[in-house]
Amino acid sequence: MTDLERHDYDVIVIGAGGAGLRAAIEAREQGLRTAIICKSLFGKAHTVMAEGGIAASMGNANEKDNWQTHFRDTMRGGKFLNNPRMAELHAKEAPMRVWELETYGALFDRTPDGRISQRNFGGHEYPRLAHVGDRTGLELIRTLQQKIVSLQQEDHRETGDYESRLRVFAELTVTDILKADGAVAGAFGYWRESGRFVLFSAPAVILATGGIGKSFKVTSNSWEYTGDGHALALRAGASLVNMEFIQFHPTGMVWPPSVKGILVTESVRGDGGVLRNSEGKRFMFDYVPDVFRGQYADTEEEADRWYKDPENNKRPPELLPRDEVARAINNEVKEGRSSPHGGVFLDVSTRLPAEEIRRRLPSMHHQFKELADVDITAEPMEVGPTCHYVMGGVEVDADTAATSVPGLYAAGEVAGGMHGSNRLGGNSLSDLLVFGRRAGVGASEYIAALGDSRPAIQDADVDRAAEVALAPFRDASENPYSLHQELQQKMNDLVGIIRREGEVREALDMLDDLDERAKSVGVEGHRQFNPGWHLALDLRNMLAVCRCVALAALERTESRGGHTREDFPGMDPEWRGVNLICTLDGSDAVQLRRQPVPEIRQDLLELFERTELSKYLTAPELARLDAGGSSTQQGSADGSDRS
Amino acid sequence: MSYDARFKVWRGDAAGGVLQDYTVEVNEGEVVLDIIHRLQATQAPDLAVRWNCKAGKCGSCSAEINGKPRLLCMTRMSTFTEEQVITVTPLRTFPVMRDLVTDVSFNYQKAREVQAFSPPADLQPGDYRMQQVDVERSQEFRKCIECFLCQDVCHVVRDHEDNKTSFAGPRFLMRVAELDMHPLDTADRRQAAKEEHGLGYCNITKCCTEVCPEHIKITDNALIPLKERVVDRHYDPVVWLGNKIRRRSS
Amino acid sequence: MPRTRASAPPGATEVSNVPFSGGVHAPGRARIAARTLREDRWWLQPFVTFVCFSAWLLYGLVRASLQRDYFVADYGYLTPFYSPCLSTSCVPGSTHFGTPFGEWPALIPFAALTLPFLLLFRLTCYYYRKAYYRSFWNSPPACAVPEAHREYSGETRFPLIMQNLHRYFFYAAVVISLINTYDVLHAFRGRDGGFGLGLGTLILLANVVLLWCYTLGCHSCRNIVGGRLNHFSKHPLRYKAWGLVGKLNARHMLFAWVTLGSLVVTDAYIALVSAGTIGDFRIIN
Ligand SMILES: Cc1cc2nc3c(=O)[nH]c(=O)nc-3n(C[C@H](O)[C@H](O)[C@H](O)COP(=O)(O)OP(=O)(O)OC[C@H]3O[C@@H](n4cnc5c(N)ncnc54)[C@H](O)[C@@H]3O)c2cc1C
Ligand code: SF4
Ligand code: SF4
Ligand code: FES
Ligand code: FES
């Protein structure tokens, strides 16, 4: 039998970002013995990079804000493909989750009357983002981390052992979820430091592993984002939903090459930054789609007035949802009006006094100064789209975060459905807290129902997991680094921001080829902290996830949110009702099928004007709505969207 | 615009190691972490290094470059001349694991010893009211990305292994200061700062402030004010007398 | 047993089978022979500090014990090194606060009542502590450069625990700064006893302004004025004061150095005028 370290827990949470930590706090507070596992050090998860803020309709900045408006904005942003129940729960519970953070010690920026200050962000009708300067994610993760410590201190007082109920396993990578009789039995992984294998027995596993951005060349994501949770879920028998929807943030750094993709926060535009092409033109005015005509300014003068007087003026088009801005920049570049390094100019230097820029955007100022030698108070930045977030993810039950596999839960970026086809800024951090907590509750209810009959791990499964993990130590020729680079380049080029049938097919061929070559990846050295080996194992996950992305991108013949098909530029109401579900079959081959989107409840539909719904829903859906009663207004049902 | 730079990178583990010579390509705009990655991809696939964000936000990539504690991802190659040999070693205050990766568990242990935020027992979520001016000081300290460069450079533990038990280090003394200045924290942390966290070991020589990548004024804004607060409580009879009188008269 | 690299691979410049000892050579840490790998001139700053402080102390010691050339009777210039002069041994006119003491022994500075407090104020000043711990005591000489001592207990034991008394010396320094300010008022005097203004007056004035900047920028002052509060919003005036002190405090090192210079300049100028080596440059009267 494989030589391993064994642990026994009630719940294991894979991932120590916002979702994982909130889930673990909940599980521990429900009385469960909980393990938190993460690939990097504790407190370094990707959540730390979030800048702008966390969306919650607390109504501190504008009393008119409430969960209904937040729900509406979320659905609009996601182009009505969201899981409506998730969007509802999210909008309702986000304020309480944010307030809770204060009881853990968070220090958000304040309003004059001492409440949490809230800022404007793209797609949100009211100022809604609780924030701390431009380092909100850091505040979130540090707060949750410190709450964990505080719970450990409680346990220490009671039992004399900090880790008696809650333990963090840092720098440990999980490579497989183990099952028995169809239900979760535990997880298998290795210590990054020593390469030693670890086996966790636990009847419930919560996935909170974040996203998949490292499969793309230009990305704001870190090395951790290799889609591990997605792949673990797939291999455990759960399904992924809508993997074609990937958010490309419009403004990533483009120069120098070594920092290409690093995020330039949306707050730059929120605070007055404008986009110009090489001809000095504010091109975004040419890209306002019809559905948004009413809300966005037509002239530079009006747009400029908005910053001072948002009540009486329309917003500048720079603040359109991210997918629109990203596509516009992409088009400018393609048509030859790009900045010297292949982006466009984002300029605040001529819009705000230098002092003000340093005060409002300290970390952006710092980032450009240190990394690009650009002083953003004196010259424009060069920016371009960067792969940022995956809307798709593990299919879960809205209320409990349960997947289709008993005992397996998913929350945070790794879960799908909540954001539909496009996520609004700030909605991720709130998503982490709301569904992180729900996953903790869901898991504890499941365990309570299980009683003493916990599934037992099979030795054969452990041996198989160990064998797969050790496979790269073979005498083989393929270098994991070059394979990874090739995958990133091809995904960027072929399944990137704009997709075409031929190219996606080409990508699928490329994946076949890479799958084959991945079988002969070999790594040098030994198991102690060996990054080559780690990458070789991650590669397997990236390849599976990329195939889901490509298959779904090929299947969905429309453009919506984070999925743009050049050959099908319009939004199609028929597709609005369709989720694309990705699973593995018995021989680990990726399968794709269609499945209806959960119905939007009548009372939720009634939160929208009929004119608006008519742009998204099909004629029969509208007829059903009208039959169901009280829609507020009659409107033209042309039902299409040019974008 | 690219050139070949000469690097010395420490390779080894707790049992010993060497400063290994490498010659490696450098392109415009790159940082030291890019070069380490290039080494991994081309010459040393098993070179161990920690990193995450590559944007100075997570504090994972701490190491020492030409003897100075720095973030690998925020040290631009353009700060060196093309002729300069660049020496990269792991942090030298913590036990080494392998190559550039050290065991920083000391810091997590110290974090655990600082009593957590203690809000008033009856204050409900949503009812917290704090003024911006009252939270600003603590907010500065919460910019900390926990890179532990300050913990690494602080001579109290860097030069004296045996002080590790009694000294929390600048990062966690700053955490004590953060909580002591929190407008809603109910605990008195001054005694603990002195007795448990070893504030007195700090001789305010400011190396922590010098290396902090977040430019937090650790010494001036956290450690010295905390020392002063300890004086208030333990060494200042005038304040003590004042409190006595006020208590009697009120 | 962890893997060892018994023989150096080609290209290795240094095999470190460094013996274990304290500090960066403690067991478990990366075994690197050099105790510091810094190649810049890290020793320059402590060295300059050492030289300047030593020179200043020497100057101060000599000047304070000379017992002459400290007062310019014509214009009422009294050097801060002799203020307040409180004995009958003082030059007539320099005793701005009377003569409660009689004859003064030789070699003991006339300002023996205040100079120790001033010295202790600076000696326990948070900035000077940093500077002399680094440059005189090598603890540490520079960042990431090993310090020179085997044992280290910081400011936890006698005598260094006494540094915590800094705030008392601060209170004393405020009183002394008031005395110095009063001395400056006396320097607005012409030869005829009426109003006058000379270069010496301006130097004395500048010096005292800088002394206030240094004294009020003190960390103890910052704490007393407002730093100890947790609710600035309830004490708007103290918050304002804290902010102002904070501005000075941010430049505390600067003022620490500038006042060293200004004290020497003031004293030397008065000494030269008093000895008749140069005449005072008069602007008014
Ligand atoms: C630059 C940037 C800025 C952003 N700004 C905002 C913003 O302003 N507002 C907003 O709402 N959202 C923002 N987002 C999005 C948001 O930050 C992320 O979506 C969110 O943090 C994801 O959190 P998570 O908890 O799901 O996962 P993460 O925080 O990414 O954590 C994933 C965890 O899983 C662990 N893990 C992964 N795989 C394994 C494995 N195999 N074994 C063990 N552990 C594993 C990792 O170690 C890590 O601890 C931003 C994103 C980026 C990149
Ligand atoms: S100022 Fe204090 S805590 Fe900071 S490095 Fe120096 S001795 Fe350590
Ligand atoms: S205080 Fe600064 S140097 Fe210390 S851990 Fe935090 S960010 Fe790093
Ligand atoms: S990699 Fe995150 S700080 Fe350097
Ligand atoms: S005088 Fe320097 S700190 Fe008090």
Short mmCIF file of C-alpha atoms in Angstrom, two decimals, chain C:
data_model
loop_
_atom_site.label_atom_id
_atom_site.label_comp_id
_atom_site.label_asym_id
_atom_site.label_seq_id
_atom_site.Cartn_x
_atom_site.Cartn_y
_atom_site.Cartn_z
CA MET C 1 17.40 12.20 5.85
CA PRO C 2 17.14 15.24 3.62
CA ARG C 3 19.00 15.18 0.37
CA THR C 4 22.53 16.53 0.52
CA ARG C 5 24.66 17.93 -2.17
CA ALA C 6 27.89 16.29 -1.22
CA SER C 7 29.98 17.59 -4.06
CA ALA C 8 29.56 20.89 -5.74
CA PRO C 9 28.09 20.68 -9.22
CA PRO C 10 30.01 22.48 -11.95
CA GLY C 11 29.34 26.16 -11.86
CA ALA C 12 28.96 26.30 -8.13
CA THR C 13 31.02 29.08 -6.71
CA GLU C 14 30.82 28.23 -3.09
CA VAL C 15 30.23 25.04 -1.21
CA SER C 16 28.93 25.99 2.14
CA ASN C 17 29.54 23.56 4.84
CA VAL C 18 29.30 26.52 7.10
CA PRO C 19 29.44 25.59 10.75
CA PHE C 20 26.28 26.32 12.66
CA SER C 21 26.26 29.21 15.05
CA GLY C 22 23.89 32.00 15.95
CA GLY C 23 21.99 34.41 13.76
CA VAL C 24 21.88 33.72 10.06
CA HIS C 25 23.97 30.63 10.71
CA ALA C 26 21.46 29.13 13.12
CA PRO C 27 20.51 25.51 12.44
CA GLY C 28 17.88 25.00 9.78
CA ARG C 29 18.49 28.21 7.91
CA ALA C 30 20.01 28.25 4.44
CA ARG C 31 23.70 27.63 4.89
CA ILE C 32 25.41 30.56 3.28
CA ALA C 33 28.89 31.47 4.42
CA ALA C 34 28.72 35.24 3.98
CA ARG C 35 26.95 36.79 6.93
CA THR C 36 25.63 39.46 4.63
CA LEU C 37 25.42 39.49 0.86
CA ARG C 38 24.86 43.21 0.65
CA GLU C 39 27.30 44.77 -1.76
CA ASP C 40 26.25 48.37 -1.54
CA ARG C 41 28.00 50.79 0.79
CA TRP C 42 25.78 50.02 3.76
CA TRP C 43 28.51 51.06 6.20
CA LEU C 44 28.58 54.63 4.95
CA GLN C 45 25.52 55.90 6.75
CA PRO C 46 26.39 54.59 10.22
CA PHE C 47 29.92 55.79 9.73
CA VAL C 48 28.86 59.33 8.87
CA THR C 49 26.46 59.34 11.79
CA PHE C 50 29.19 58.16 14.10
CA VAL C 51 31.59 60.86 12.99
CA CYS C 52 29.03 63.65 13.14
CA PHE C 53 27.63 62.72 16.53
CA SER C 54 31.11 62.33 18.00
CA ALA C 55 32.18 65.68 16.62
CA TRP C 56 29.09 67.34 17.96
CA LEU C 57 29.52 65.88 21.40
CA LEU C 58 33.11 66.97 21.49
CA TYR C 59 32.20 70.48 20.43
CA GLY C 60 29.42 70.64 23.01
CA LEU C 61 31.61 69.37 25.79
CA VAL C 62 34.39 71.82 25.09
CA ARG C 63 32.09 74.78 24.63
CA ALA C 64 29.95 74.10 27.67
CA SER C 65 32.90 73.81 29.99
CA LEU C 66 34.83 76.83 28.64
CA GLN C 67 32.75 79.28 30.68
CA ARG C 68 33.43 82.20 28.35
CA ASP C 69 32.25 83.83 25.15
CA TYR C 70 28.66 82.85 25.65
CA PHE C 71 26.98 86.20 25.90
CA VAL C 72 26.91 89.32 23.77
CA ALA C 73 25.93 92.00 26.24
CA ASP C 74 25.38 94.71 23.64
CA TYR C 75 22.54 92.84 21.95
CA GLY C 76 21.43 90.38 24.61
CA TYR C 77 22.58 87.28 22.72
CA LEU C 78 22.85 84.26 25.02
CA THR C 79 23.91 80.97 23.54
CA PRO C 80 21.56 78.04 24.24
CA PHE C 81 24.50 76.09 25.62
CA TYR C 82 24.53 78.46 28.62
CA SER C 83 20.86 79.00 29.09
CA PRO C 84 19.59 79.55 31.66
CA CYS C 85 22.53 81.10 33.43
CA LEU C 86 21.59 81.23 37.07
CA SER C 87 24.66 82.00 39.12
CA THR C 88 26.61 85.04 40.17
CA SER C 89 29.49 83.75 38.06
CA CYS C 90 27.50 84.54 34.93
CA VAL C 91 28.34 87.58 32.85
CA PRO C 92 26.14 90.46 33.93
CA GLY C 93 23.00 90.68 31.83
CA SER C 94 22.97 87.03 30.87
CA THR C 95 21.01 85.97 33.91
CA HIS C 96 17.54 86.31 32.43
CA PHE C 97 16.06 84.43 35.31
CA GLY C 98 17.97 85.89 38.23
CA THR C 99 20.77 84.30 40.22
CA PRO C 100 19.39 81.83 42.73
CA PHE C 101 22.80 80.17 42.83
CA GLY C 102 25.91 81.86 44.06
CA GLU C 103 29.42 81.20 42.87
CA TRP C 104 29.71 78.48 40.19
CA PRO C 105 32.63 76.00 40.28
CA ALA C 106 35.05 76.01 37.38
CA LEU C 107 34.58 73.66 34.44
CA ILE C 108 31.02 72.77 35.40
CA PRO C 109 28.81 74.12 32.63
CA PHE C 110 26.74 77.09 33.73
CA ALA C 111 23.67 75.39 32.33
CA ALA C 112 24.33 72.24 34.33
CA LEU C 113 20.74 72.32 35.49
CA THR C 114 19.27 71.96 32.03
CA LEU C 115 21.94 70.43 29.82
CA PRO C 116 21.57 66.94 31.32
CA PHE C 117 17.88 67.02 30.58
CA LEU C 118 18.48 68.17 27.06
CA LEU C 119 21.05 65.47 26.57
CA LEU C 120 18.78 62.84 28.04
CA PHE C 121 15.92 64.11 25.91
CA ARG C 122 17.97 63.52 22.82
CA LEU C 123 19.55 60.37 24.17
CA THR C 124 16.15 58.77 24.71
CA CYS C 125 14.64 60.29 21.55
CA TYR C 126 13.28 57.56 19.32
CA TYR C 127 15.17 58.88 16.34
CA TYR C 128 18.51 59.26 18.08
CA ARG C 129 18.09 55.83 19.59
CA LYS C 130 17.79 54.38 16.13
CA ALA C 131 20.78 56.37 14.95
CA TYR C 132 23.16 55.46 17.76
CA TYR C 133 22.01 51.88 18.12
CA ARG C 134 23.02 51.54 14.51
CA SER C 135 26.16 53.63 14.37
CA PHE C 136 27.65 53.33 17.86
CA TRP C 137 26.35 49.99 19.02
CA ASN C 138 26.10 48.17 15.69
CA SER C 139 22.80 46.72 16.69
CA PRO C 140 22.39 46.38 13.75
CA PRO C 141 24.78 48.58 11.72
CA ALA C 142 22.46 48.33 8.71
CA CYS C 143 19.51 46.22 7.63
CA ALA C 144 20.29 42.57 6.90
CA VAL C 145 23.82 43.11 8.18
CA PRO C 146 24.53 41.04 11.27
CA GLU C 147 24.88 42.86 14.52
CA ALA C 148 27.98 42.72 16.63
CA HIS C 149 26.59 41.16 19.78
CA ARG C 150 25.99 37.63 20.90
CA GLU C 151 23.22 38.44 23.32
CA TYR C 152 20.39 40.80 22.76
CA SER C 153 17.58 41.85 25.04
CA GLY C 154 16.62 45.10 23.38
CA GLU C 155 15.03 47.58 25.70
CA THR C 156 13.60 45.03 28.07
CA ARG C 157 16.22 45.32 30.83
CA PHE C 158 18.14 47.92 32.77
CA PRO C 159 19.59 50.23 31.62
CA LEU C 160 17.84 50.40 28.29
CA ILE C 161 14.43 49.93 29.83
CA MET C 162 14.94 53.50 31.08
CA GLN C 163 14.34 54.67 27.52
CA ASN C 164 10.69 54.48 28.47
CA LEU C 165 11.18 57.63 30.53
CA HIS C 166 11.51 59.65 27.36
CA ARG C 167 8.29 61.51 27.95
CA TYR C 168 9.62 63.08 31.15
CA PHE C 169 12.55 64.46 29.28
CA PHE C 170 10.09 65.68 26.75
CA TYR C 171 8.21 67.63 29.44
CA ALA C 172 11.54 69.06 30.57
CA ALA C 173 12.46 69.91 27.00
CA VAL C 174 9.27 71.90 26.61
CA VAL C 175 10.21 73.98 29.64
CA ILE C 176 13.71 74.48 28.31
CA SER C 177 12.39 75.45 24.90
CA LEU C 178 10.27 78.08 26.62
CA ILE C 179 13.41 79.38 28.33
CA ASN C 180 15.18 79.48 24.99
CA THR C 181 12.28 81.35 23.50
CA TYR C 182 12.47 83.87 26.30
CA ASP C 183 16.17 84.24 25.56
CA VAL C 184 15.33 85.12 21.99
CA LEU C 185 13.04 87.91 23.14
CA HIS C 186 16.05 89.37 24.94
CA ALA C 187 17.98 89.30 21.72
CA PHE C 188 15.74 91.90 20.08
CA ARG C 189 17.83 94.60 21.61
CA GLY C 190 20.01 97.33 20.25
CA ARG C 191 23.20 98.74 21.76
CA ASP C 192 21.14 101.54 23.32
CA GLY C 193 18.83 99.13 25.10
CA GLY C 194 15.91 99.83 22.74
CA PHE C 195 14.59 97.60 19.99
CA GLY C 196 17.17 96.12 17.67
CA LEU C 197 17.69 93.39 15.16
CA GLY C 198 20.86 91.76 13.97
CA LEU C 199 21.98 88.63 12.20
CA GLY C 200 22.48 87.10 15.64
CA THR C 201 18.84 87.74 16.50
CA LEU C 202 17.75 86.00 13.35
CA ILE C 203 20.02 83.07 13.99
CA LEU C 204 18.72 82.72 17.54
CA LEU C 205 15.16 82.99 16.28
CA ALA C 206 15.67 80.41 13.56
CA ASN C 207 17.32 78.11 16.02
CA VAL C 208 14.48 78.32 18.50
CA VAL C 209 11.87 77.76 15.80
CA LEU C 210 13.73 74.65 14.69
CA LEU C 211 14.04 73.50 18.30
CA TRP C 212 10.29 73.75 18.66
CA CYS C 213 9.81 71.80 15.45
CA TYR C 214 12.04 69.11 16.82
CA THR C 215 10.52 69.10 20.30
CA LEU C 216 6.88 69.13 19.25
CA GLY C 217 7.50 66.48 16.64
CA CYS C 218 8.44 64.11 19.43
CA HIS C 219 6.71 60.71 19.46
CA SER C 220 5.80 61.10 23.10
CA CYS C 221 4.22 64.43 22.31
CA ARG C 222 2.27 62.80 19.49
CA ASN C 223 0.95 60.21 21.90
CA ILE C 224 0.09 62.68 24.63
CA VAL C 225 -1.59 65.13 22.30
CA GLY C 226 -3.89 62.58 20.68
CA GLY C 227 -2.22 59.32 19.75
CA ARG C 228 -3.48 57.55 22.85
CA LEU C 229 -7.10 58.19 21.88
CA ASN C 230 -9.12 55.55 20.06
CA HIS C 231 -11.94 57.88 19.08
CA PHE C 232 -10.55 60.93 17.34
CA SER C 233 -14.04 61.77 16.18
CA LYS C 234 -15.03 62.60 19.75
CA HIS C 235 -12.05 64.91 20.26
CA PRO C 236 -11.84 67.09 17.15
CA LEU C 237 -9.35 69.56 18.64
CA ARG C 238 -6.98 66.92 19.85
CA TYR C 239 -7.31 65.18 16.51
CA LYS C 240 -6.27 68.37 14.77
CA ALA C 241 -3.34 68.78 17.11
CA TRP C 242 -2.37 65.15 16.55
CA GLY C 243 -2.41 65.76 12.81
CA LEU C 244 -0.15 68.79 13.14
CA VAL C 245 2.27 67.02 15.43
CA GLY C 246 2.18 64.13 12.98
CA LYS C 247 3.38 66.42 10.20
CA LEU C 248 6.36 67.47 12.30
CA ASN C 249 6.86 63.91 13.45
CA ALA C 250 7.20 62.68 9.89
CA ARG C 251 10.22 65.02 9.61
CA HIS C 252 11.57 64.27 13.04
CA MET C 253 14.83 62.87 11.76
CA LEU C 254 15.32 65.93 9.62
CA PHE C 255 14.79 68.27 12.58
CA ALA C 256 17.00 66.12 14.75
CA TRP C 257 19.88 66.76 12.38
CA VAL C 258 19.04 70.33 11.50
CA THR C 259 18.87 71.35 15.15
CA LEU C 260 22.25 69.78 15.82
CA GLY C 261 23.57 72.05 13.12
CA SER C 262 21.61 75.11 14.15
CA LEU C 263 22.75 74.77 17.75
CA VAL C 264 26.37 74.73 16.66
CA VAL C 265 25.88 77.62 14.26
CA THR C 266 24.10 79.69 16.90
CA ASP C 267 26.66 78.95 19.54
CA ALA C 268 29.63 79.48 17.28
CA TYR C 269 28.27 82.76 15.98
CA ILE C 270 27.67 84.10 19.46
CA ALA C 271 31.09 82.87 20.58
CA LEU C 272 32.78 84.65 17.68
CA VAL C 273 30.87 87.88 18.23
CA SER C 274 31.35 87.69 21.95
CA ALA C 275 35.10 87.13 21.58
CA GLY C 276 35.23 90.06 19.22
CA THR C 277 36.53 87.95 16.34
CA ILE C 278 33.73 89.20 14.15
CA GLY C 279 31.18 91.93 14.56
CA ASP C 280 27.46 91.29 14.50
CA PHE C 281 25.77 92.22 11.26
CA ARG C 282 23.11 94.71 12.34
CA ILE C 283 19.91 95.29 10.44
CA ILE C 284 18.09 97.63 12.80
CA ASN C 285 19.85 99.48 15.55
#
